[in-house]
Amino acid sequence: MVSNEFQLQMQGFGLTTAEIHYRLPDYRDLLQLFIWQEYDIAPDFPTLKHFLEFWEREIEGPLHSVRVAHHRLIQPSEWRAVDGVITLQ
């Protein structure tokens, strides 16, 4: 049985982490931090956009800023020729 996360990675999804800063509903001068992590596709990030739309529609704390990091965990390997001499004895 193959996990759902592995299947997503094989389809091109990568691990996306969003650092979401939002204002507290009762104290608008204070910022709170929320970390969100899910598999998503860069550069469009449809899953993250869907989550942020939900946030703006349902959560009282207005968004201040969102910082995103993304990394594909499964990708083609890279091969590089090394110029040098290796001596075996």
PDB file of C-alpha atoms in Angstrom, residues 1 18 22-23 25 32 50 56-59 61-63 72 76 81:
ATOM      1  CA  MET A   1       0.000   0.000   0.000  1.00  0.00           C
ATOM      2  CA  ALA A  18       3.610  28.991   5.117  1.00  0.00           C
ATOM      3  CA  TYR A  22      -2.286  37.732  11.482  1.00  0.00           C
ATOM      4  CA  ARG A  23      -3.743  40.380  13.754  1.00  0.00           C
ATOM      5  CA  PRO A  25      -9.314  40.212  16.604  1.00  0.00           C
ATOM      6  CA  GLN A  32       0.178  36.245  16.067  1.00  0.00           C
ATOM      7  CA  HIS A  50      -7.716  27.754  -0.918  1.00  0.00           C
ATOM      8  CA  GLU A  56     -10.295  35.411   5.149  1.00  0.00           C
ATOM      9  CA  ARG A  57     -13.887  34.146   4.939  1.00  0.00           C
ATOM     10  CA  GLU A  58     -14.156  32.293   8.299  1.00  0.00           C
ATOM     11  CA  ILE A  59     -11.456  33.523  10.715  1.00  0.00           C
ATOM     12  CA  GLY A  61      -8.078  37.574  12.703  1.00  0.00           C
ATOM     13  CA  PRO A  62      -7.169  39.564   9.565  1.00  0.00           C
ATOM     14  CA  LEU A  63      -4.060  38.465   7.678  1.00  0.00           C
ATOM     15  CA  ARG A  72      10.081  19.162  -3.982  1.00  0.00           C
ATOM     16  CA  PRO A  76      15.518  14.107 -10.827  1.00  0.00           C
ATOM     17  CA  ALA A  81      31.521  15.656 -13.838  1.00  0.00           C
TER      18      ALA A  81
END
